mmCIF file of C-alpha atoms in Angstrom:
data_model
loop_
_atom_site.group_PDB
_atom_site.id
_atom_site.type_symbol
_atom_site.label_atom_id
_atom_site.label_comp_id
_atom_site.label_asym_id
_atom_site.label_seq_id
_atom_site.Cartn_x
_atom_site.Cartn_y
_atom_site.Cartn_z
ATOM 1 C CA MET A 1 0.000 0.000 0.000
ATOM 2 C CA ALA A 2 1.281 3.498 -0.779
ATOM 3 C CA GLU A 3 2.901 5.419 2.026
ATOM 4 C CA VAL A 4 0.415 8.272 1.542
ATOM 5 C CA SER A 5 -2.544 6.137 2.699
ATOM 6 C CA VAL A 6 -4.143 6.720 6.086
ATOM 7 C CA TRP A 7 -2.854 3.313 7.189
ATOM 8 C CA SER A 8 0.750 4.487 6.981
ATOM 9 C CA GLN A 9 0.007 6.340 10.226
ATOM 10 C CA VAL A 10 -0.606 3.012 12.010
ATOM 11 C CA VAL A 11 2.869 1.717 12.867
ATOM 12 C CA GLY A 12 3.645 -2.002 13.111
ATOM 13 C CA GLN A 13 0.023 -3.252 13.166
ATOM 14 C CA PRO A 14 -0.508 -5.235 9.915
ATOM 15 C CA ASP A 15 -3.202 -7.533 11.336
ATOM 16 C CA ALA A 16 -5.280 -4.646 12.680
ATOM 17 C CA VAL A 17 -4.907 -2.710 9.418
ATOM 18 C CA ALA A 18 -6.142 -5.738 7.442
ATOM 19 C CA VAL A 19 -9.297 -6.017 9.581
ATOM 20 C CA LEU A 20 -10.008 -2.276 9.482
ATOM 21 C CA THR A 21 -9.451 -2.063 5.721
ATOM 22 C CA THR A 22 -11.968 -4.848 5.153
ATOM 23 C CA ALA A 23 -14.466 -3.138 7.473
ATOM 24 C CA ALA A 24 -14.014 0.216 5.716
ATOM 25 C CA SER A 25 -14.730 -1.465 2.367
ATOM 26 C CA ALA A 26 -17.869 -3.024 3.859
ATOM 27 C CA ALA A 27 -18.905 0.376 5.228
ATOM 28 C CA ARG A 28 -18.560 1.845 1.745
ATOM 29 C CA GLY A 29 -20.795 -0.944 0.468
ATOM 30 C CA LEU A 30 -23.463 0.038 3.008
ATOM 31 C CA VAL A 31 -23.292 3.679 1.927
ATOM 32 C CA GLU A 32 -23.468 2.804 -1.775
ATOM 33 C CA GLY A 33 -26.028 0.034 -1.342
ATOM 34 C CA THR A 34 -23.755 -2.731 -2.660
ATOM 35 C CA GLY A 35 -23.181 -4.780 0.512
ATOM 36 C CA GLY A 36 -21.879 -4.246 4.002
ATOM 37 C CA ALA A 37 -21.025 -7.555 5.663
ATOM 38 C CA GLY A 38 -18.114 -7.087 8.046
ATOM 39 C CA MET A 39 -18.964 -3.596 9.300
ATOM 40 C CA THR A 40 -20.207 -2.944 12.827
ATOM 41 C CA HIS A 41 -21.309 0.175 14.695
ATOM 42 C CA ALA A 42 -18.999 -0.014 17.741
ATOM 43 C CA TRP A 43 -15.296 -0.811 18.020
ATOM 44 C CA LEU A 44 -12.900 -1.117 20.954
ATOM 45 C CA PHE A 45 -9.211 -0.428 20.295
ATOM 46 C CA THR A 46 -6.958 -1.802 23.023
ATOM 47 C CA GLY A 47 -3.199 -2.025 23.401
ATOM 48 C CA PRO A 48 -0.254 -0.929 25.535
ATOM 49 C CA PRO A 49 0.761 2.746 25.796
ATOM 50 C CA GLY A 50 2.277 3.973 22.560
ATOM 51 C CA SER A 51 0.758 1.230 20.405
ATOM 52 C CA GLY A 52 -1.296 3.842 18.580
ATOM 53 C CA ARG A 53 -4.861 3.191 19.722
ATOM 54 C CA SER A 54 -6.226 6.642 18.909
ATOM 55 C CA THR A 55 -4.066 6.853 15.771
ATOM 56 C CA ALA A 56 -5.610 3.621 14.472
ATOM 57 C CA ALA A 57 -9.091 4.902 15.353
ATOM 58 C CA ARG A 58 -8.485 8.185 13.475
ATOM 59 C CA ALA A 59 -7.129 6.288 10.461
ATOM 60 C CA PHE A 60 -10.252 4.099 10.448
ATOM 61 C CA ALA A 61 -12.454 7.204 10.726
ATOM 62 C CA ALA A 62 -10.645 8.689 7.731
ATOM 63 C CA ALA A 63 -11.138 5.491 5.723
ATOM 64 C CA LEU A 64 -14.856 5.607 6.527
ATOM 65 C CA GLN A 65 -15.024 9.157 5.131
ATOM 66 C CA CYS A 66 -12.815 8.413 2.089
ATOM 67 C CA THR A 67 -14.424 9.362 -1.229
ATOM 68 C CA THR A 68 -11.787 8.071 -3.662
ATOM 69 C CA PRO A 69 -12.787 4.972 -5.698
ATOM 70 C CA GLY A 70 -10.901 1.819 -4.823
ATOM 71 C CA GLU A 71 -9.664 0.753 -1.426
ATOM 72 C CA PRO A 72 -10.832 3.232 1.275
ATOM 73 C CA GLY A 73 -8.191 5.294 3.048
ATOM 74 C CA CYS A 74 -6.338 6.903 0.146
ATOM 75 C CA GLY A 75 -5.007 9.712 2.363
ATOM 76 C CA GLU A 76 -5.375 12.241 -0.479
ATOM 77 C CA CYS A 77 -9.083 13.079 -0.758
ATOM 78 C CA GLN A 78 -10.809 15.771 1.276
ATOM 79 C CA GLY A 79 -12.557 13.196 3.462
ATOM 80 C CA CYS A 80 -9.254 11.606 4.499
ATOM 81 C CA HIS A 81 -7.468 14.929 4.993
ATOM 82 C CA THR A 82 -10.163 16.545 7.125
ATOM 83 C CA ALA A 83 -10.759 13.416 9.210
ATOM 84 C CA LEU A 84 -7.048 13.078 10.039
ATOM 85 C CA SER A 85 -6.611 16.793 10.756
ATOM 86 C CA GLY A 86 -9.648 16.936 13.048
ATOM 87 C CA THR A 87 -11.735 19.289 10.907
ATOM 88 C CA HIS A 88 -14.238 16.845 9.383
ATOM 89 C CA ALA A 89 -17.802 17.825 10.294
ATOM 90 C CA ASP A 90 -18.825 14.209 10.919
ATOM 91 C CA VAL A 91 -15.830 13.050 12.988
ATOM 92 C CA ARG A 92 -15.709 13.927 16.679
ATOM 93 C CA LEU A 93 -12.668 13.179 18.815
ATOM 94 C CA VAL A 94 -13.223 13.144 22.580
ATOM 95 C CA VAL A 95 -10.036 13.579 24.611
ATOM 96 C CA PRO A 96 -10.715 14.157 28.330
ATOM 97 C CA GLU A 97 -9.044 17.350 29.486
ATOM 98 C CA GLY A 98 -9.476 16.424 33.118
ATOM 99 C CA LEU A 99 -9.107 13.156 34.967
ATOM 100 C CA SER A 100 -12.420 11.763 33.715
ATOM 101 C CA ILE A 101 -15.194 12.121 31.128
ATOM 102 C CA SER A 102 -18.350 13.410 32.796
ATOM 103 C CA VAL A 103 -21.897 12.197 32.266
ATOM 104 C CA ALA A 104 -22.951 15.663 31.041
ATOM 105 C CA GLU A 105 -20.241 15.651 28.373
ATOM 106 C CA MET A 106 -21.185 12.160 27.234
ATOM 107 C CA ARG A 107 -24.916 12.921 27.084
ATOM 108 C CA ALA A 108 -24.241 15.949 24.894
ATOM 109 C CA LEU A 109 -22.007 13.856 22.650
ATOM 110 C CA VAL A 110 -24.558 11.049 22.324
ATOM 111 C CA GLN A 111 -27.232 13.578 21.416
ATOM 112 C CA THR A 112 -25.020 15.080 18.702
ATOM 113 C CA SER A 113 -24.031 11.667 17.347
ATOM 114 C CA ALA A 114 -27.685 10.824 16.685
ATOM 115 C CA ARG A 115 -27.806 13.353 13.839
ATOM 116 C CA ARG A 116 -27.466 12.247 10.250
ATOM 117 C CA PRO A 117 -23.987 12.747 8.819
ATOM 118 C CA THR A 118 -23.733 16.003 6.890
ATOM 119 C CA GLY A 119 -21.600 14.386 4.210
ATOM 120 C CA GLY A 120 -23.942 11.457 3.713
ATOM 121 C CA ARG A 121 -21.423 8.826 4.842
ATOM 122 C CA TRP A 122 -20.815 8.192 8.566
ATOM 123 C CA GLN A 123 -21.067 10.039 11.840
ATOM 124 C CA VAL A 124 -17.925 8.891 13.723
ATOM 125 C CA VAL A 125 -17.296 9.377 17.449
ATOM 126 C CA ILE A 126 -13.783 8.615 18.734
ATOM 127 C CA ILE A 127 -13.357 8.388 22.515
ATOM 128 C CA ALA A 128 -9.593 8.467 23.023
ATOM 129 C CA ASP A 129 -9.573 7.457 26.707
ATOM 130 C CA ALA A 130 -12.655 5.335 27.266
ATOM 131 C CA ASP A 131 -11.139 4.072 30.521
ATOM 132 C CA ARG A 132 -11.716 7.575 31.952
ATOM 133 C CA LEU A 133 -15.504 7.378 31.603
ATOM 134 C CA THR A 134 -17.309 7.861 34.896
ATOM 135 C CA GLU A 135 -20.003 5.326 35.727
ATOM 136 C CA GLY A 136 -22.717 7.757 34.667
ATOM 137 C CA ALA A 137 -20.923 8.588 31.417
ATOM 138 C CA ALA A 138 -20.486 4.875 30.650
ATOM 139 C CA ASN A 139 -24.208 4.303 31.184
ATOM 140 C CA ALA A 140 -25.067 7.197 28.855
ATOM 141 C CA LEU A 141 -22.763 5.768 26.188
ATOM 142 C CA LEU A 142 -24.149 2.255 26.667
ATOM 143 C CA LYS A 143 -27.643 3.384 25.674
ATOM 144 C CA ALA A 144 -26.293 4.807 22.405
ATOM 145 C CA VAL A 145 -24.194 1.715 21.676
ATOM 146 C CA GLU A 146 -27.172 -0.591 22.348
ATOM 147 C CA GLU A 147 -29.432 1.302 19.932
ATOM 148 C CA PRO A 148 -27.103 3.136 17.559
ATOM 149 C CA PRO A 149 -28.325 5.465 14.814
ATOM 150 C CA GLU A 150 -28.107 3.893 11.364
ATOM 151 C CA ARG A 151 -25.027 5.805 10.204
ATOM 152 C CA THR A 152 -23.145 6.333 13.480
ATOM 153 C CA VAL A 153 -19.944 4.526 14.471
ATOM 154 C CA PHE A 154 -18.390 4.614 17.960
ATOM 155 C CA LEU A 155 -14.625 4.036 18.232
ATOM 156 C CA LEU A 156 -13.463 3.521 21.821
ATOM 157 C CA CYS A 157 -9.796 3.414 22.871
ATOM 158 C CA ALA A 158 -8.574 1.920 26.154
ATOM 159 C CA PRO A 159 -5.454 0.226 27.567
ATOM 160 C CA SER A 160 -7.234 -3.129 27.779
ATOM 161 C CA ASP A 161 -10.661 -4.733 27.765
ATOM 162 C CA HIS A 162 -10.429 -5.466 31.502
ATOM 163 C CA PRO A 163 -13.598 -4.460 33.411
ATOM 164 C CA ASP A 164 -11.547 -1.856 35.289
ATOM 165 C CA ASP A 165 -10.897 -0.106 31.964
ATOM 166 C CA VAL A 166 -14.119 -0.748 30.032
ATOM 167 C CA SER A 167 -17.353 -2.037 31.497
ATOM 168 C CA VAL A 168 -18.362 -5.545 30.449
ATOM 169 C CA THR A 169 -21.679 -4.322 29.042
ATOM 170 C CA ILE A 170 -20.014 -1.832 26.701
ATOM 171 C CA ARG A 171 -17.221 -4.231 25.774
ATOM 172 C CA SER A 172 -19.682 -6.969 24.827
ATOM 173 C CA ARG A 173 -21.292 -4.668 22.256
ATOM 174 C CA CYS A 174 -18.021 -3.687 20.575
ATOM 175 C CA ARG A 175 -15.813 -5.421 18.047
ATOM 176 C CA ALA A 176 -12.317 -5.641 19.548
ATOM 177 C CA ILE A 177 -9.126 -4.579 17.791
ATOM 178 C CA GLY A 178 -6.038 -5.549 19.785
ATOM 179 C CA LEU A 179 -2.861 -3.610 19.031
ATOM 180 C CA ARG A 180 0.648 -4.657 20.004
ATOM 181 C CA THR A 181 3.825 -2.802 20.858
ATOM 182 C CA PRO A 182 5.451 -1.896 17.524
ATOM 183 C CA SER A 183 9.025 -3.012 16.916
ATOM 184 C CA ALA A 184 11.927 -0.585 17.172
ATOM 185 C CA ALA A 185 12.638 -1.132 13.469
ATOM 186 C CA ALA A 186 9.080 -0.157 12.497
ATOM 187 C CA ILE A 187 9.228 2.969 14.671
ATOM 188 C CA ALA A 188 12.616 3.992 13.282
ATOM 189 C CA GLU A 189 11.329 3.569 9.746
ATOM 190 C CA VAL A 190 8.317 5.820 10.307
ATOM 191 C CA LEU A 191 10.502 8.469 11.964
ATOM 192 C CA ARG A 192 12.738 8.503 8.899
ATOM 193 C CA LEU A 193 10.020 8.430 6.257
ATOM 194 C CA ARG A 194 7.297 10.524 7.861
ATOM 195 C CA ASP A 195 9.176 12.899 10.151
ATOM 196 C CA GLY A 196 12.420 13.316 8.207
ATOM 197 C CA VAL A 197 14.624 12.239 11.145
ATOM 198 C CA ASP A 198 18.140 11.113 10.252
ATOM 199 C CA ALA A 199 18.771 7.353 10.467
ATOM 200 C CA GLU A 200 21.058 7.402 13.521
ATOM 201 C CA THR A 201 18.729 9.572 15.621
ATOM 202 C CA ALA A 202 15.672 7.580 14.507
ATOM 203 C CA GLU A 203 17.242 4.269 15.506
ATOM 204 C CA TRP A 204 18.338 5.655 18.890
ATOM 205 C CA ALA A 205 14.934 7.190 19.661
ATOM 206 C CA ALA A 206 13.143 3.997 18.634
ATOM 207 C CA SER A 207 15.434 1.844 20.794
ATOM 208 C CA VAL A 208 14.787 3.865 23.986
ATOM 209 C CA SER A 209 11.099 4.647 23.502
ATOM 210 C CA GLY A 210 9.765 1.378 24.891
ATOM 211 C CA GLY A 211 7.714 0.840 21.756
ATOM 212 C CA HIS A 212 5.907 4.179 22.175
ATOM 213 C CA VAL A 213 5.708 5.896 18.788
ATOM 214 C CA GLY A 214 4.797 9.334 20.144
ATOM 215 C CA ARG A 215 7.600 9.202 22.714
ATOM 216 C CA ALA A 216 10.106 8.199 20.052
ATOM 217 C CA ARG A 217 9.079 11.132 17.860
ATOM 218 C CA ARG A 218 9.403 13.568 20.744
ATOM 219 C CA LEU A 219 12.824 12.268 21.754
ATOM 220 C CA ALA A 220 13.999 12.441 18.151
ATOM 221 C CA THR A 221 12.838 16.016 17.604
ATOM 222 C CA ASP A 222 12.837 17.757 21.015
ATOM 223 C CA ASP A 223 16.116 18.615 22.769
ATOM 224 C CA ALA A 224 14.273 19.436 26.012
ATOM 225 C CA ALA A 225 12.628 15.997 26.074
ATOM 226 C CA ARG A 226 16.013 14.326 25.662
ATOM 227 C CA ALA A 227 17.477 16.437 28.470
ATOM 228 C CA ARG A 228 14.598 15.588 30.837
ATOM 229 C CA ARG A 229 14.987 11.871 30.139
ATOM 230 C CA ALA A 230 18.724 12.016 30.765
ATOM 231 C CA LYS A 231 18.148 13.836 34.063
ATOM 232 C CA VAL A 232 15.636 11.217 35.221
ATOM 233 C CA LEU A 233 17.981 8.348 34.391
ATOM 234 C CA ARG A 234 20.791 9.945 36.412
ATOM 235 C CA ILE A 235 18.717 9.713 39.592
ATOM 236 C CA PRO A 236 19.376 6.025 40.528
ATOM 237 C CA LEU A 237 23.160 6.389 40.658
ATOM 238 C CA ASN A 238 23.177 9.894 42.145
ATOM 239 C CA LEU A 239 21.365 9.157 45.428
ATOM 240 C CA ARG A 240 24.491 9.165 47.583
ATOM 241 C CA ARG A 241 23.252 11.325 50.471
ATOM 242 C CA LEU A 242 19.864 11.792 52.075
ATOM 243 C CA SER A 243 19.812 15.404 50.847
ATOM 244 C CA ASP A 244 19.988 14.055 47.293
ATOM 245 C CA VAL A 245 16.555 12.507 47.862
ATOM 246 C CA PHE A 246 14.838 15.854 48.258
ATOM 247 C CA ASP A 247 16.787 17.439 45.414
ATOM 248 C CA ALA A 248 15.793 14.613 43.058
ATOM 249 C CA ALA A 249 12.152 14.709 44.169
ATOM 250 C CA ASP A 250 12.077 18.471 43.652
ATOM 251 C CA ASP A 251 13.562 18.104 40.168
ATOM 252 C CA LEU A 252 11.017 15.464 39.153
ATOM 253 C CA VAL A 253 7.994 17.409 40.384
ATOM 254 C CA LYS A 254 9.188 20.723 38.936
ATOM 255 C CA ALA A 255 9.903 19.110 35.562
ATOM 256 C CA ALA A 256 6.347 17.754 35.481
ATOM 257 C CA GLU A 257 4.966 21.163 36.448
ATOM 258 C CA THR A 258 7.016 22.795 33.686
ATOM 259 C CA ASP A 259 5.623 20.299 31.175
ATOM 260 C CA ALA A 260 2.096 21.146 32.293
ATOM 261 C CA VAL A 261 2.732 24.884 31.919
ATOM 262 C CA GLU A 262 4.275 24.428 28.462
ATOM 263 C CA VAL A 263 1.325 22.368 27.276
ATOM 264 C CA SER A 264 -1.451 24.381 28.912
ATOM 265 C CA GLY A 265 -0.180 27.931 29.451
ATOM 266 C CA THR A 266 -0.692 29.524 26.042
ATOM 267 C CA ARG A 267 -3.811 27.488 25.398
ATOM 268 C CA ASP A 268 -5.375 28.550 28.708
ATOM 269 C CA GLU A 269 -4.982 32.246 27.927
ATOM 270 C CA ALA A 270 -6.329 31.832 24.392
ATOM 271 C CA GLU A 271 -9.375 29.944 25.684
ATOM 272 C CA LYS A 272 -10.036 32.551 28.352
ATOM 273 C CA GLU A 273 -9.768 35.451 25.903
ATOM 274 C CA ALA A 274 -12.028 33.691 23.400
ATOM 275 C CA LEU A 275 -14.647 33.080 26.088
ATOM 276 C CA LYS A 276 -14.491 36.690 27.307
ATOM 277 C CA THR A 277 -14.956 37.936 23.758
ATOM 278 C CA ALA A 278 -17.920 35.619 23.234
ATOM 279 C CA LEU A 279 -19.463 36.865 26.494
ATOM 280 C CA GLY A 280 -19.124 40.524 25.525
ATOM 281 C CA HIS A 281 -16.039 41.619 27.458
ATOM 282 C CA GLY A 282 -14.675 44.874 26.099
ATOM 283 C CA GLY A 283 -17.941 45.703 24.378
ATOM 284 C CA THR A 284 -19.432 49.195 24.554
ATOM 285 C CA GLY A 285 -22.921 48.591 23.258
ATOM 286 C CA LYS A 286 -26.167 48.477 25.186
ATOM 287 C CA GLY A 287 -26.229 45.599 27.634
ATOM 288 C CA ALA A 288 -22.473 44.921 27.433
ATOM 289 C CA ALA A 289 -21.941 45.738 31.112
ATOM 290 C CA THR A 290 -24.741 43.371 32.149
ATOM 291 C CA ALA A 291 -23.330 40.584 29.977
ATOM 292 C CA THR A 292 -19.872 41.070 31.467
ATOM 293 C CA ARG A 293 -21.193 40.870 35.025
ATOM 294 C CA GLY A 294 -23.053 37.660 34.207
ATOM 295 C CA SER A 295 -19.988 35.966 32.719
ATOM 296 C CA ALA A 296 -18.147 35.343 35.988
ATOM 297 C CA GLY A 297 -19.663 31.881 36.413
ATOM 298 C CA ALA A 298 -18.688 30.770 32.900
ATOM 299 C CA ILE A 299 -15.111 31.998 33.341
ATOM 300 C CA LYS A 300 -14.848 30.256 36.710
ATOM 301 C CA GLU A 301 -16.053 26.996 35.153
ATOM 302 C CA LEU A 302 -13.457 27.328 32.380
ATOM 303 C CA GLU A 303 -10.689 27.919 34.932
ATOM 304 C CA LYS A 304 -11.834 24.809 36.809
ATOM 305 C CA ARG A 305 -11.543 22.701 33.633
ATOM 306 C CA GLN A 306 -8.140 24.200 32.862
ATOM 307 C CA LYS A 307 -6.889 23.386 36.353
ATOM 308 C CA SER A 308 -8.080 19.797 35.959
ATOM 309 C CA ARG A 309 -6.314 19.581 32.588
ATOM 310 C CA ALA A 310 -3.083 20.917 34.072
ATOM 311 C CA THR A 311 -3.276 18.340 36.876
ATOM 312 C CA ARG A 312 -3.697 15.550 34.367
ATOM 313 C CA THR A 313 -0.824 16.839 32.211
ATOM 314 C CA GLN A 314 1.459 17.026 35.252
ATOM 315 C CA ARG A 315 0.596 13.482 36.302
ATOM 316 C CA ASP A 316 1.098 12.164 32.781
ATOM 317 C CA ALA A 317 4.556 13.790 32.668
ATOM 318 C CA LEU A 318 5.433 12.322 36.063
ATOM 319 C CA ASP A 319 4.207 8.901 35.004
ATOM 320 C CA LEU A 320 6.441 9.036 31.946
ATOM 321 C CA ALA A 321 9.454 9.727 34.167
ATOM 322 C CA LEU A 322 8.461 6.837 36.439
ATOM 323 C CA VAL A 323 8.206 4.492 33.454
ATOM 324 C CA ASP A 324 11.773 5.475 32.517
ATOM 325 C CA LEU A 325 12.950 4.792 36.081
ATOM 326 C CA ALA A 326 11.183 1.425 36.184
ATOM 327 C CA GLY A 327 12.856 0.565 32.886
ATOM 328 C CA PHE A 328 16.286 1.329 34.338
ATOM 329 C CA TYR A 329 15.775 -0.953 37.354
ATOM 330 C CA ARG A 330 14.458 -3.660 35.037
ATOM 331 C CA ASP A 331 17.680 -3.288 33.015
ATOM 332 C CA VAL A 332 19.711 -3.746 36.203
ATOM 333 C CA LEU A 333 17.853 -6.986 36.947
ATOM 334 C CA VAL A 334 18.411 -8.166 33.368
ATOM 335 C CA THR A 335 22.123 -7.388 33.717
ATOM 336 C CA HIS A 336 22.245 -9.285 37.026
ATOM 337 C CA ALA A 337 20.674 -12.323 35.383
ATOM 338 C CA GLY A 338 22.825 -12.117 32.276
ATOM 339 C CA ALA A 339 19.681 -12.551 30.175
ATOM 340 C CA ALA A 340 20.043 -12.224 26.416
ATOM 341 C CA VAL A 341 17.214 -9.704 25.987
ATOM 342 C CA ASP A 342 17.120 -6.092 24.821
ATOM 343 C CA LEU A 343 17.499 -3.379 27.452
ATOM 344 C CA ASN A 344 14.854 -0.694 27.868
ATOM 345 C CA HIS A 345 17.634 1.892 27.872
ATOM 346 C CA PRO A 346 20.478 0.496 25.768
ATOM 347 C CA ASP A 347 22.273 3.854 25.895
ATOM 348 C CA GLN A 348 22.440 3.465 29.702
ATOM 349 C CA ALA A 349 23.950 -0.049 29.639
ATOM 350 C CA GLU A 350 27.115 1.081 31.443
ATOM 351 C CA GLY A 351 25.107 2.648 34.272
ATOM 352 C CA ALA A 352 22.964 -0.490 34.585
ATOM 353 C CA ALA A 353 26.101 -2.614 34.785
ATOM 354 C CA GLN A 354 27.559 -0.326 37.475
ATOM 355 C CA ALA A 355 24.352 -0.598 39.504
ATOM 356 C CA ALA A 356 24.306 -4.378 39.076
ATOM 357 C CA ARG A 357 27.783 -4.553 40.626
ATOM 358 C CA SER A 358 26.706 -2.387 43.589
ATOM 359 C CA TRP A 359 23.210 -3.677 44.376
ATOM 360 C CA THR A 360 21.851 -7.123 45.086
ATOM 361 C CA PRO A 361 18.978 -8.401 42.922
ATOM 362 C CA GLU A 362 16.734 -8.196 46.001
ATOM 363 C CA SER A 363 17.486 -4.518 46.635
ATOM 364 C CA THR A 364 17.042 -3.750 42.931
ATOM 365 C CA LEU A 365 13.641 -5.431 42.983
ATOM 366 C CA ARG A 366 12.646 -3.384 46.056
ATOM 367 C CA ARG A 367 13.588 -0.220 44.178
ATOM 368 C CA LEU A 368 11.537 -1.296 41.176
ATOM 369 C CA GLU A 369 8.565 -2.019 43.441
ATOM 370 C CA ALA A 370 8.917 1.464 44.975
ATOM 371 C CA VAL A 371 8.584 3.028 41.514
ATOM 372 C CA LEU A 372 5.510 0.938 40.728
ATOM 373 C CA ALA A 373 3.998 1.833 44.122
ATOM 374 C CA CYS A 374 4.507 5.516 43.331
ATOM 375 C CA ARG A 375 2.652 5.133 40.042
ATOM 376 C CA GLU A 376 -0.209 3.475 41.889
ATOM 377 C CA ALA A 377 -0.247 6.210 44.548
ATOM 378 C CA LEU A 378 -0.540 8.909 41.877
ATOM 379 C CA GLU A 379 -3.492 7.038 40.356
ATOM 380 C CA GLN A 380 -5.111 7.174 43.811
ATOM 381 C CA ASN A 381 -4.688 10.992 43.846
ATOM 382 C CA VAL A 382 -1.880 11.126 46.408
ATOM 383 C CA LYS A 383 -0.155 14.515 46.186
ATOM 384 C CA PRO A 384 2.697 14.168 43.671
ATOM 385 C CA ARG A 385 5.415 15.603 45.920
ATOM 386 C CA ILE A 386 4.554 13.272 48.813
ATOM 387 C CA ALA A 387 4.417 10.207 46.541
ATOM 388 C CA VAL A 388 7.676 11.087 44.790
ATOM 389 C CA GLU A 389 9.586 11.836 48.011
ATOM 390 C CA ALA A 390 8.461 8.511 49.494
ATOM 391 C CA MET A 391 9.582 6.689 46.358
ATOM 392 C CA ILE A 392 13.001 8.323 46.122
ATOM 393 C CA THR A 393 13.632 7.685 49.818
ATOM 394 C CA ALA A 394 13.006 3.989 49.108
ATOM 395 C CA LEU A 395 15.346 4.185 46.102
ATOM 396 C CA HIS A 396 18.077 5.692 48.297
ATOM 397 C CA PHE A 397 17.911 3.046 51.017
ATOM 398 C CA GLY A 398 17.145 0.145 48.690
#
């Protein structure tokens, strides 16, 4: 298939692409009245972080909107372009800005999805983090999935189909697409061909990304991301004194806060200014003063959503650092065992070997468990600084 197709975005998933291509062809048959066997109204994309769940869902949405004759998903027609860029009128992408997707948000989405597609093909709803649905939101979605409109397709993305991630009732009404961790070679190839990264940098980024395509791209193209990773991976061997614990914890938390500010800062101001303009701030006409006074509640609600988004961004950044730390301790255990397997951080092999000479396997395992416990604590809403300081203290004492 040509590299320009929408499926070229889906890295290292040939089996999934084959199923989705067949379904998109069946969907075209339904639209054109020539068939349709193999298409269903609800899909569940599961797979480990970085496997490209939402990317695969967006590619499928684009194929459903493709208007070029032949195999759907050409990547060149207006339907493909607008679906992939997020501007197609009949494709809605839901990405929770806070820690969960509320029932009010889901009810509004379900109501919108019941409309007929403006382009005459499909109304597509992509829920990027279906595992963040509250119980009420899941129930609202379930009603739509049980009795879907004729031309509406729901694409749900979640880490797994475990009941903790997706309720059994919703899962049972979806067709499952399981994605796997793409190989380093596949990731390196897409970095070279799609992002124009030189071969050496692409291979390095792919080898240290843990199979996460988005992480590999960021490491290959962002100097700050590379510097933050390097700083995190220096922590295990730099905890010589108790004071180092608090310095390391401070660095980790501040780096996550900086990430949150970089991601949200400019966007927050733009959203606030746009809302103020819509509510009449700065106006001089009749009634402008009254409209301005009545806008305080809307602005406060926006600030609440922005704060929730910043909290989520900070925790995601922290979790990424913890995954890197866990990978380092896993590499130390692999080095201890002399196992012939790839390291998570091959560029840190010398540091892992040094740690393996200094620590026992038991103390290394305790350190790894401390990192995993910190990740779990953050999921339970423990304050990041407290969770991180407790973890790094455990790393220091082993």
